[in-house]
XYZ file of N, CA, C and O in Angstrom:
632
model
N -24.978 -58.019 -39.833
C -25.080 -57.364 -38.532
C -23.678 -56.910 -38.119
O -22.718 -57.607 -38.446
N -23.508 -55.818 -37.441
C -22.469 -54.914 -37.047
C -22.082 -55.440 -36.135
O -22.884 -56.102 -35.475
N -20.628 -55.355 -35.709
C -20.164 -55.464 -34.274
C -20.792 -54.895 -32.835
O -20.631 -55.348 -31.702
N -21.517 -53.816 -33.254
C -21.796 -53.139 -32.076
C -23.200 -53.308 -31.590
O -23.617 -52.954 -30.487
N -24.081 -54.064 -32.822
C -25.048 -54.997 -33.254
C -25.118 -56.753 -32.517
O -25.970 -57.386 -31.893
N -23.996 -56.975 -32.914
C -23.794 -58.578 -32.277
C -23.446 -58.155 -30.616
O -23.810 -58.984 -29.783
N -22.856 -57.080 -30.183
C -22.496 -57.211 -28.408
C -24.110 -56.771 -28.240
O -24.638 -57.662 -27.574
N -24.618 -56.238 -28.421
C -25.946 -55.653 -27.798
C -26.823 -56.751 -28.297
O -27.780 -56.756 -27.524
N -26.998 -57.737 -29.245
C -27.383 -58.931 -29.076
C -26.803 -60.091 -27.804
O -27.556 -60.708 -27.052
N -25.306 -60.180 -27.810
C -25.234 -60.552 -26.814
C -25.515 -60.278 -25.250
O -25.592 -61.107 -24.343
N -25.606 -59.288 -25.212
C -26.011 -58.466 -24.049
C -28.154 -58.760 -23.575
O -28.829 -58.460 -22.590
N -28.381 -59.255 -24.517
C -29.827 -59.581 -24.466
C -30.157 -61.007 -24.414
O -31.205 -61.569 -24.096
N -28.979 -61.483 -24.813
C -28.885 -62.949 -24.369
C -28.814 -63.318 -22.806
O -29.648 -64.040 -22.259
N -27.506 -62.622 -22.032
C -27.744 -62.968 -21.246
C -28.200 -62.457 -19.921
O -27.864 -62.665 -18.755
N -29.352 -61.490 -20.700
C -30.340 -60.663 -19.749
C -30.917 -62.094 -18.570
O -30.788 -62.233 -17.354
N -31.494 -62.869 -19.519
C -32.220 -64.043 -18.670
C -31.281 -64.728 -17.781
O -31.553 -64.552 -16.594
N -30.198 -65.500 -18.022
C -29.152 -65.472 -16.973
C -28.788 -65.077 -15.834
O -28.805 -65.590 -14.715
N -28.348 -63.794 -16.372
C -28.474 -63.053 -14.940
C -29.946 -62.517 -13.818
O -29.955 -62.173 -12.636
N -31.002 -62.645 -14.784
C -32.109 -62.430 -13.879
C -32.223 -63.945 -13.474
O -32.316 -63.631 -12.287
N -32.270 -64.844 -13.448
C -32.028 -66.442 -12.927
C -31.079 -66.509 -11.881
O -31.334 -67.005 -10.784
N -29.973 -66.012 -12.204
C -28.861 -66.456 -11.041
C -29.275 -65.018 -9.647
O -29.343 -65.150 -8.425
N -29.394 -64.262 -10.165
C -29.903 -63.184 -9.325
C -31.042 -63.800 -8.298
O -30.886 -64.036 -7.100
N -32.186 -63.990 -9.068
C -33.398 -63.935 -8.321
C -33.144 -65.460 -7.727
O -33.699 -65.751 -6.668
N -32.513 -66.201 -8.237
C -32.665 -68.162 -8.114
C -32.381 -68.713 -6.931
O -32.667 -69.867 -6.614
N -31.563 -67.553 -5.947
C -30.562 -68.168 -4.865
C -30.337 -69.530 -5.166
O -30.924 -70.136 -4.269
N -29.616 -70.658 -6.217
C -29.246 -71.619 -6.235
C -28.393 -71.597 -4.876
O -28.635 -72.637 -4.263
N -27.563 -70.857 -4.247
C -25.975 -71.332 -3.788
C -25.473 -69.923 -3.675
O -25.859 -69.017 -4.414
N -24.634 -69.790 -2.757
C -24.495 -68.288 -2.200
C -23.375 -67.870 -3.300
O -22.787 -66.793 -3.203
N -23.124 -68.760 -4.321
C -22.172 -67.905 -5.337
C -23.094 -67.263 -6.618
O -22.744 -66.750 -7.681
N -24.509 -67.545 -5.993
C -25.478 -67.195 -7.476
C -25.398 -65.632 -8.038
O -25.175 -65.154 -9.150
N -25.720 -65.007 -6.586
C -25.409 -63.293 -6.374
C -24.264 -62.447 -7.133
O -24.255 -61.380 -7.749
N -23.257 -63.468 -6.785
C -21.557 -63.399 -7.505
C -21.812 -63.490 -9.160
O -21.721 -62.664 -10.068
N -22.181 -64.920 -9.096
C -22.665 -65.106 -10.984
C -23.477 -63.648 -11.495
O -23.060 -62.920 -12.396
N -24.244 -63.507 -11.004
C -25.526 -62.749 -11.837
C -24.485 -61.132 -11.592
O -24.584 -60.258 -12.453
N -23.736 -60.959 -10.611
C -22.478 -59.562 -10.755
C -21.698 -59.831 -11.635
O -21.369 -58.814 -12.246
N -21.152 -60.896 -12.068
C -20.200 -61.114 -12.973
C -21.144 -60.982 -14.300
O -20.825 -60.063 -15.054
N -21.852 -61.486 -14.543
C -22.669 -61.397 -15.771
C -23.186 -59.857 -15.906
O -23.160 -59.431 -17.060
N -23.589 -59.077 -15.037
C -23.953 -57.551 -15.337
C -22.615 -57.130 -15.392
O -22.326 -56.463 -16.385
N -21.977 -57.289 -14.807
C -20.493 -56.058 -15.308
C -20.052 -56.943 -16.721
O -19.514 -56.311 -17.629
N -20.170 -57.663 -16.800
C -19.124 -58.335 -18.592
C -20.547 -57.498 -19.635
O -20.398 -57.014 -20.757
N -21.679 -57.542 -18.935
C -22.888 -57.125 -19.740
C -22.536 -55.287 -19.684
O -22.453 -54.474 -20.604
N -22.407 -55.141 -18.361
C -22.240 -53.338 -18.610
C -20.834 -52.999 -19.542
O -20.757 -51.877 -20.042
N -20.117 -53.638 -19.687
C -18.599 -53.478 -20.380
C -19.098 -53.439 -21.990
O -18.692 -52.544 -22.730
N -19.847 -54.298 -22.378
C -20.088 -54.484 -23.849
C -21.140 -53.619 -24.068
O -21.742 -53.642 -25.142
N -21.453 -52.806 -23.117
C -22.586 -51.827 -23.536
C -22.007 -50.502 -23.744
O -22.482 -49.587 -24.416
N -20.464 -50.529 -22.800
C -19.882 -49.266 -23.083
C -19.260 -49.621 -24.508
O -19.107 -48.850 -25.455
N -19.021 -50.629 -24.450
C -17.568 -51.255 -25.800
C -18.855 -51.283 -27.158
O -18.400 -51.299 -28.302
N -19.898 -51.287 -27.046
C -20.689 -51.159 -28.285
C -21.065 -49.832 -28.757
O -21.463 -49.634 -29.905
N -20.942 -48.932 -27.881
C -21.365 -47.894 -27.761
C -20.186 -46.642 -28.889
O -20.242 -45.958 -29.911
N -19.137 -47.070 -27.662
C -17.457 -47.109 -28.382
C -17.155 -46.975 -30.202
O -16.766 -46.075 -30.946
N -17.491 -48.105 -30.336
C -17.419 -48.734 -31.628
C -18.037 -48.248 -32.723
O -17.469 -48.021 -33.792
N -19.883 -47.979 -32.354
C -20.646 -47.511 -32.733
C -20.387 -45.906 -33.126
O -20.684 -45.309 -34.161
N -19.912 -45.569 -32.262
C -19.677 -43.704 -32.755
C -18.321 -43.525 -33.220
O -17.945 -42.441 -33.665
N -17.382 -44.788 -33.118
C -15.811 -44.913 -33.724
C -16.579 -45.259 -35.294
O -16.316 -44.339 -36.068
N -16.882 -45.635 -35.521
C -16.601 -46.622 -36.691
C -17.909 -46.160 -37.392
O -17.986 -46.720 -38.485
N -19.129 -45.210 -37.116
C -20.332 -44.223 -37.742
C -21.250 -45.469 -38.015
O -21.722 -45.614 -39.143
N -21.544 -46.463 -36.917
C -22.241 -47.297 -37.294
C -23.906 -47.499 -35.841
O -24.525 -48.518 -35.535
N -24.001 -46.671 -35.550
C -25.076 -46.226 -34.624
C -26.072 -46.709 -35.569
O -26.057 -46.365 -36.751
N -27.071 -47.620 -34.996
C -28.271 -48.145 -35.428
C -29.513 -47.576 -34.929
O -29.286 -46.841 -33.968
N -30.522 -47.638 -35.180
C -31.660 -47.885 -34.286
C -32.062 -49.006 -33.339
O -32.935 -48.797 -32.496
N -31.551 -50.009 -33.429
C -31.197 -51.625 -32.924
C -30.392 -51.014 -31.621
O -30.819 -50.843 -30.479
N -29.087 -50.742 -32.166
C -28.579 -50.172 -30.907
C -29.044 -48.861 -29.755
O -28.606 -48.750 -28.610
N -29.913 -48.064 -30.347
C -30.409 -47.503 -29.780
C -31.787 -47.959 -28.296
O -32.163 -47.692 -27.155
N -31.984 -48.705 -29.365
C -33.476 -49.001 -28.484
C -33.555 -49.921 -27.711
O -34.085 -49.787 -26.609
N -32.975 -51.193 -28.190
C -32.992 -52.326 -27.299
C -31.484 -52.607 -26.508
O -30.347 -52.852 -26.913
N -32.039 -52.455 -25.322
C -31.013 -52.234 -24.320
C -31.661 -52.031 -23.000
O -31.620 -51.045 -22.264
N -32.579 -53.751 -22.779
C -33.121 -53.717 -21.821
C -32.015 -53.812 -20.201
O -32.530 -53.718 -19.087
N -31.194 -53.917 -20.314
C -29.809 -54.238 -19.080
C -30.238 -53.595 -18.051
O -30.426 -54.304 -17.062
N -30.500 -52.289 -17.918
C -30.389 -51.673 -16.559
C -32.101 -52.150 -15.906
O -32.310 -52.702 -14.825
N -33.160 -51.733 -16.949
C -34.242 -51.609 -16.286
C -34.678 -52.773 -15.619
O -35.433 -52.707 -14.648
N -33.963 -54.550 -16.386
C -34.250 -55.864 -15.877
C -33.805 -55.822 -14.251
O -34.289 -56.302 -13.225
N -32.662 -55.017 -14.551
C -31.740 -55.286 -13.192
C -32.370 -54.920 -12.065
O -32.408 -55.604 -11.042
N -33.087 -53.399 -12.276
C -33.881 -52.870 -11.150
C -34.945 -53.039 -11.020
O -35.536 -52.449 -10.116
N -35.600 -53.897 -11.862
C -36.798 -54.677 -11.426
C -36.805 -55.553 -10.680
O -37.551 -55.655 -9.706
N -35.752 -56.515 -11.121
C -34.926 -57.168 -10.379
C -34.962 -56.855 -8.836
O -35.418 -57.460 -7.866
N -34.443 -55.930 -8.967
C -33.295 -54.930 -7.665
C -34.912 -54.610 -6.319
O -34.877 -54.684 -5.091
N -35.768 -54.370 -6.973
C -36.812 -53.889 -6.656
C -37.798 -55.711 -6.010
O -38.363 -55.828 -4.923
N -37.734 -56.339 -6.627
C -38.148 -58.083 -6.124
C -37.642 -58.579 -4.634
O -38.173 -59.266 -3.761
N -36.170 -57.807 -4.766
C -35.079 -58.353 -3.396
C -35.238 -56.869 -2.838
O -34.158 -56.377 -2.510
N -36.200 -56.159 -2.682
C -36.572 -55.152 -2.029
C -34.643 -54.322 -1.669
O -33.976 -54.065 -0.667
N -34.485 -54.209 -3.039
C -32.870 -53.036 -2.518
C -33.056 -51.733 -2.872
O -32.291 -50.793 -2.657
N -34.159 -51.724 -3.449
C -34.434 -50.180 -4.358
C -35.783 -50.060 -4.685
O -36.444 -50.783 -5.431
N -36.350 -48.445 -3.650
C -37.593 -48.523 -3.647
C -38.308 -48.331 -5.601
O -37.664 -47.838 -6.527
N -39.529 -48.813 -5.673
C -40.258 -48.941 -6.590
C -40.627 -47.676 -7.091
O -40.797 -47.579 -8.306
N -40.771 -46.752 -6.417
C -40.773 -45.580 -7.152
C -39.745 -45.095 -7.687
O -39.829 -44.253 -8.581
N -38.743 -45.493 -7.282
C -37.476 -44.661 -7.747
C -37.090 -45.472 -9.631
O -36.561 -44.935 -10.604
N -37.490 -46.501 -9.507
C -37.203 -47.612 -10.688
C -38.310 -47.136 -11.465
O -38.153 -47.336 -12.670
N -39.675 -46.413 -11.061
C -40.903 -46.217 -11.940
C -40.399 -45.120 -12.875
O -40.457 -44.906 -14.086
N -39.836 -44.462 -11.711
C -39.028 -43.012 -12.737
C -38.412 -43.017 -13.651
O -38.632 -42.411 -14.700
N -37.189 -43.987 -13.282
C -36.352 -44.200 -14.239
C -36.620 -44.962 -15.308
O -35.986 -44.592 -16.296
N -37.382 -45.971 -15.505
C -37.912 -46.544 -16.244
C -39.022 -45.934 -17.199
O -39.306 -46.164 -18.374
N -39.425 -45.264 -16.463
C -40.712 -43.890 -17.272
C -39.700 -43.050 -18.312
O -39.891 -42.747 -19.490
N -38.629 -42.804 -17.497
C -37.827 -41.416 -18.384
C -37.356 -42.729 -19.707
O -37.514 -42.311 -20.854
N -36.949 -43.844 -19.619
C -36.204 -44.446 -20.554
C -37.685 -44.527 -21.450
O -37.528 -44.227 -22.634
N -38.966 -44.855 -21.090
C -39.921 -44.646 -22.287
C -39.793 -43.662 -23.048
O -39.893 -43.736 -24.272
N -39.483 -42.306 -22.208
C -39.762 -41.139 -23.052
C -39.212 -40.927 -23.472
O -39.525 -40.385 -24.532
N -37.488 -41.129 -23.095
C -36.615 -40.899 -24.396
C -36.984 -41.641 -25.650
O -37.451 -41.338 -26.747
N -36.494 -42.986 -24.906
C -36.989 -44.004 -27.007
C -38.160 -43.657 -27.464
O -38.253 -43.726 -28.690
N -39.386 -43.195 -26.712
C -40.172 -42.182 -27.727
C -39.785 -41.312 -28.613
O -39.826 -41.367 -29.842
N -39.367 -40.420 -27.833
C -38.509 -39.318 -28.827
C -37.758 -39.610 -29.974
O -37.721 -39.055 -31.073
N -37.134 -40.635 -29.494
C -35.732 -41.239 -30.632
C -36.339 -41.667 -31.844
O -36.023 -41.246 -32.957
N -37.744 -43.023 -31.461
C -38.370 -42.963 -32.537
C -38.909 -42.198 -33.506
O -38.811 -42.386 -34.719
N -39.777 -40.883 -32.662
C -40.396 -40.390 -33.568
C -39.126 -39.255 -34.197
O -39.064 -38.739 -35.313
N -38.473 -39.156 -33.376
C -36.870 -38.529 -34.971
C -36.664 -39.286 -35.405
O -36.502 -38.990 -36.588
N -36.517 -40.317 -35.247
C -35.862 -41.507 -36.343
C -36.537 -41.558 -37.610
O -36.099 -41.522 -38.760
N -37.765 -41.656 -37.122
C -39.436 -42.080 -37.852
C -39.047 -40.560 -39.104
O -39.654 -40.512 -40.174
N -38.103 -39.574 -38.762
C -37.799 -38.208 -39.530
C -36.717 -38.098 -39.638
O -36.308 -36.963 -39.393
N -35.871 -38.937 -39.965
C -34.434 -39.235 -40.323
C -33.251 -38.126 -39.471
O -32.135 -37.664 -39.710
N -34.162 -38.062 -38.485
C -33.119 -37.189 -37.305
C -32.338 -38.340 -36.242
O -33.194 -39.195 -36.012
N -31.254 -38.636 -35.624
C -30.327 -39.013 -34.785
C -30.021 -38.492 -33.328
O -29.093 -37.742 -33.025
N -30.930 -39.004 -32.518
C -30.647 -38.084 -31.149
C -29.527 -39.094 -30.375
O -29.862 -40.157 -29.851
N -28.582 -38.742 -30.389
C -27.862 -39.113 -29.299
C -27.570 -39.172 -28.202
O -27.680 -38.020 -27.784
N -27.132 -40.036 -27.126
C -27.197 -39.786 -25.900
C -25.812 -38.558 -25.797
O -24.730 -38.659 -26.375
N -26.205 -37.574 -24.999
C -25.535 -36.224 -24.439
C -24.943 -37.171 -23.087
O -25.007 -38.343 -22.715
N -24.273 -35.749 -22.571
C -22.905 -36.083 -21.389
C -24.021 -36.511 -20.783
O -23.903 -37.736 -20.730
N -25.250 -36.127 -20.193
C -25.667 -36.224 -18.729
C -26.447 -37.605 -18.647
O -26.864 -38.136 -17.618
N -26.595 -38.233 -20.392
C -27.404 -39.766 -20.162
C -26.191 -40.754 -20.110
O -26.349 -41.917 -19.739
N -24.763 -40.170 -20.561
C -23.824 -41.143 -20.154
C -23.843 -41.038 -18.916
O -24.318 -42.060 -18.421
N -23.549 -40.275 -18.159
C -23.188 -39.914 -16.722
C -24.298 -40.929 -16.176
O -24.076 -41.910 -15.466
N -25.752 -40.415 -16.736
C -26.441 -41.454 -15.553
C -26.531 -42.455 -16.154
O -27.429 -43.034 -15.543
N -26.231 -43.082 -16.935
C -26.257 -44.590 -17.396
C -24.704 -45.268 -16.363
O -24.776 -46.349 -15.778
N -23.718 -44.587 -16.339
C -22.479 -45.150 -15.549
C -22.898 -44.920 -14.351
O -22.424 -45.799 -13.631
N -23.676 -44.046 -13.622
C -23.872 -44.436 -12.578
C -25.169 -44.966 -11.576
O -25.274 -45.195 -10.371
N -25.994 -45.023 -12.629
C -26.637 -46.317 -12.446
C -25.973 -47.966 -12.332
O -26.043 -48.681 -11.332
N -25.335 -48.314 -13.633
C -24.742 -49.234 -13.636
C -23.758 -49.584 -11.913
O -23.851 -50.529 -11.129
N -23.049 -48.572 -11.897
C -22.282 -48.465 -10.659
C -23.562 -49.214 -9.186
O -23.467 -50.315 -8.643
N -24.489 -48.263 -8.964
C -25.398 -47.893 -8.436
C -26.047 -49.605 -8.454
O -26.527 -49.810 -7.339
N -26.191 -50.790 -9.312
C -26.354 -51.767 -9.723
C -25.319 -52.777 -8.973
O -25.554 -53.838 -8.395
N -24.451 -52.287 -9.119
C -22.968 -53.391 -9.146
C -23.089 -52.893 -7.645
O -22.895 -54.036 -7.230
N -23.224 -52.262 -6.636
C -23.824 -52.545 -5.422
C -24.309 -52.599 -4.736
O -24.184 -52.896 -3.547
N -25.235 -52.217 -5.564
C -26.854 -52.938 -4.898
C -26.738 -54.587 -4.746
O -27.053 -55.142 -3.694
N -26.176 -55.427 -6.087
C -26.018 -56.680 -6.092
C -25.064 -57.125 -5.057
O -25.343 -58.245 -4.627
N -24.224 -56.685 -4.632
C -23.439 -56.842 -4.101
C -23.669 -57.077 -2.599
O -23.288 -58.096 -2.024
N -24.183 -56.274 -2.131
C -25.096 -56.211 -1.239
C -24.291 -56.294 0.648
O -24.867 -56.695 1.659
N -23.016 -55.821 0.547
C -21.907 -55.585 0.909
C -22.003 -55.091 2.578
O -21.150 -55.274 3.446
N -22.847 -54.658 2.661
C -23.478 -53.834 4.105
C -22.133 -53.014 4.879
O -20.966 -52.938 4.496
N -22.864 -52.375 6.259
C -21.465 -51.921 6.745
C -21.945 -50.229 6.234
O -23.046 -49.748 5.965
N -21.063 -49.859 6.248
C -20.588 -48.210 5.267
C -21.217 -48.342 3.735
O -21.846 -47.424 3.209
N -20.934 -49.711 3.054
C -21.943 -49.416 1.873
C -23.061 -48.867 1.577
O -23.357 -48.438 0.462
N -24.109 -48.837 3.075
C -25.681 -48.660 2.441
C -25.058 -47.410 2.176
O -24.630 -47.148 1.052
N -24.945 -46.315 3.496
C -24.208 -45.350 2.854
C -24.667 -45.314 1.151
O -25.729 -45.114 0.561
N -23.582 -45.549 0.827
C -22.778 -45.544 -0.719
C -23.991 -46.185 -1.307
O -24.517 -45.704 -2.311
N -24.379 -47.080 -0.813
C -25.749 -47.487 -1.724
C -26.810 -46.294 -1.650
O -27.177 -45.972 -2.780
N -27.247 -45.745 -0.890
C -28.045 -44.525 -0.938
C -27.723 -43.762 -1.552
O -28.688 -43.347 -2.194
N -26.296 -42.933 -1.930
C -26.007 -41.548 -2.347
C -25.880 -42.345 -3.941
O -26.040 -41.571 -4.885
N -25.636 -43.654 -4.263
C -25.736 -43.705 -5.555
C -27.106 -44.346 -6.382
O -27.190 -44.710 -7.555
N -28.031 -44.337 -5.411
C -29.484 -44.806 -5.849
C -30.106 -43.194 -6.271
O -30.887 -42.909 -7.179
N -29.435 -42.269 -5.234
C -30.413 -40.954 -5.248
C -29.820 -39.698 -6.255
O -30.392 -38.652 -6.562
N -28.251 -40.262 -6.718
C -27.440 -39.309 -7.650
C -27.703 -40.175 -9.138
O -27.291 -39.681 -10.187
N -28.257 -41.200 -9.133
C -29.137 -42.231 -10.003
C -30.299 -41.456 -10.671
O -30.690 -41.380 -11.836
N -30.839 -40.726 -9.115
C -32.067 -40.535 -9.431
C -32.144 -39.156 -10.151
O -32.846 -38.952 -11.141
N -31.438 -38.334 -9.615
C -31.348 -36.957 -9.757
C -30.692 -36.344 -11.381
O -30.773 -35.231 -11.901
N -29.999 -37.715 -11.873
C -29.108 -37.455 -13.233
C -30.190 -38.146 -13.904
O -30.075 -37.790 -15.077
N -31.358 -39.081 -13.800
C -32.353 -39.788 -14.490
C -33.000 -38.616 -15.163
O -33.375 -38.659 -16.335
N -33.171 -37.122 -14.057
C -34.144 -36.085 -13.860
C -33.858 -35.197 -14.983
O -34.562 -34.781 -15.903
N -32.552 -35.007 -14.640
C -30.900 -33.808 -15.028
C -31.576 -34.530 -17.159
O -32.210 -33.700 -17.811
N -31.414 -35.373 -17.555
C -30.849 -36.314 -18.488
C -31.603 -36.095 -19.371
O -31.334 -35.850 -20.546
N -32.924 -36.193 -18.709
C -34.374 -36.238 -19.595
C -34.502 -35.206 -20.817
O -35.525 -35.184 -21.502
């Protein structure tokens, strides 16, 4: 197994973790834990990613499984921070891509993610990191324009 193989394994490890400390309210530092665990988790998703197109080692493994964002906003969607339709979408479009991917794969074709699924994968992630955060004040703000520029690059991406 590849380097970029073992972080995106790790990254599925501690999917459950962070949906535990998230949803668990143990202790008002749980919220904190389960942010610290999605950003070290969003870092190794860019750093696998990295590696993967440095080093010509892009899998199908790495392609497909990379449940991180959609746990989160299901998640996100439980603690009512992000309406359910907006997560149906995005979660719909991520079917239809790895559809696609498969059935090129399934034909020894390689679809890669283009500028506009990085773009909305970083700002989703972003879009994540404060939602969890949950910061109030001027944030919702900022929580709105990055739930709905989330939504609009989900659209853009497809």
């Amino acid at each position: 197994m590849n380097t970029p193989n073992k972080l995106t394994m790790l990254r599925i490890i501690l999917i459950p973790f962070f949906v535990v400390f998230l949803l668990g309210n143990f202790s008002t530092w749980s919220k904190w834990m389960a942010l610290a665990i999605f950003v070290i988790a969003s870092l190794t998703d860019m750093l696998d990613g990295y590696l993967a197109r440095r080093d010509n080692l892009v899998t199908n493994f790495g392609k497909f499984m990379d449940p991180l964002v959609c746990s989160a906003m299901i998640c996100l969607v439980d603690m009512s921070r992000i309406p359910s339709w907006i997560v149906i979408i995005i979660i719909g479009r991520e079917f239809v891509i790895s559809g696609f991917r498969l059935i090129a794969s399934d034909n020894g074709v390689v679809i890669a993610a283009n500028y506009w699924g990085k773009c909305k994968t970083v700002c989703q992630m972003f879009m994540i990191i404060i939602l969890i955060a949950n910061l109030g004040g001027g944030f919702v703000i900022v929580e709105q324009i990055l739930i709905y520029a989330s939504l609009i690059l989900t659209v853009i991406s497809l």
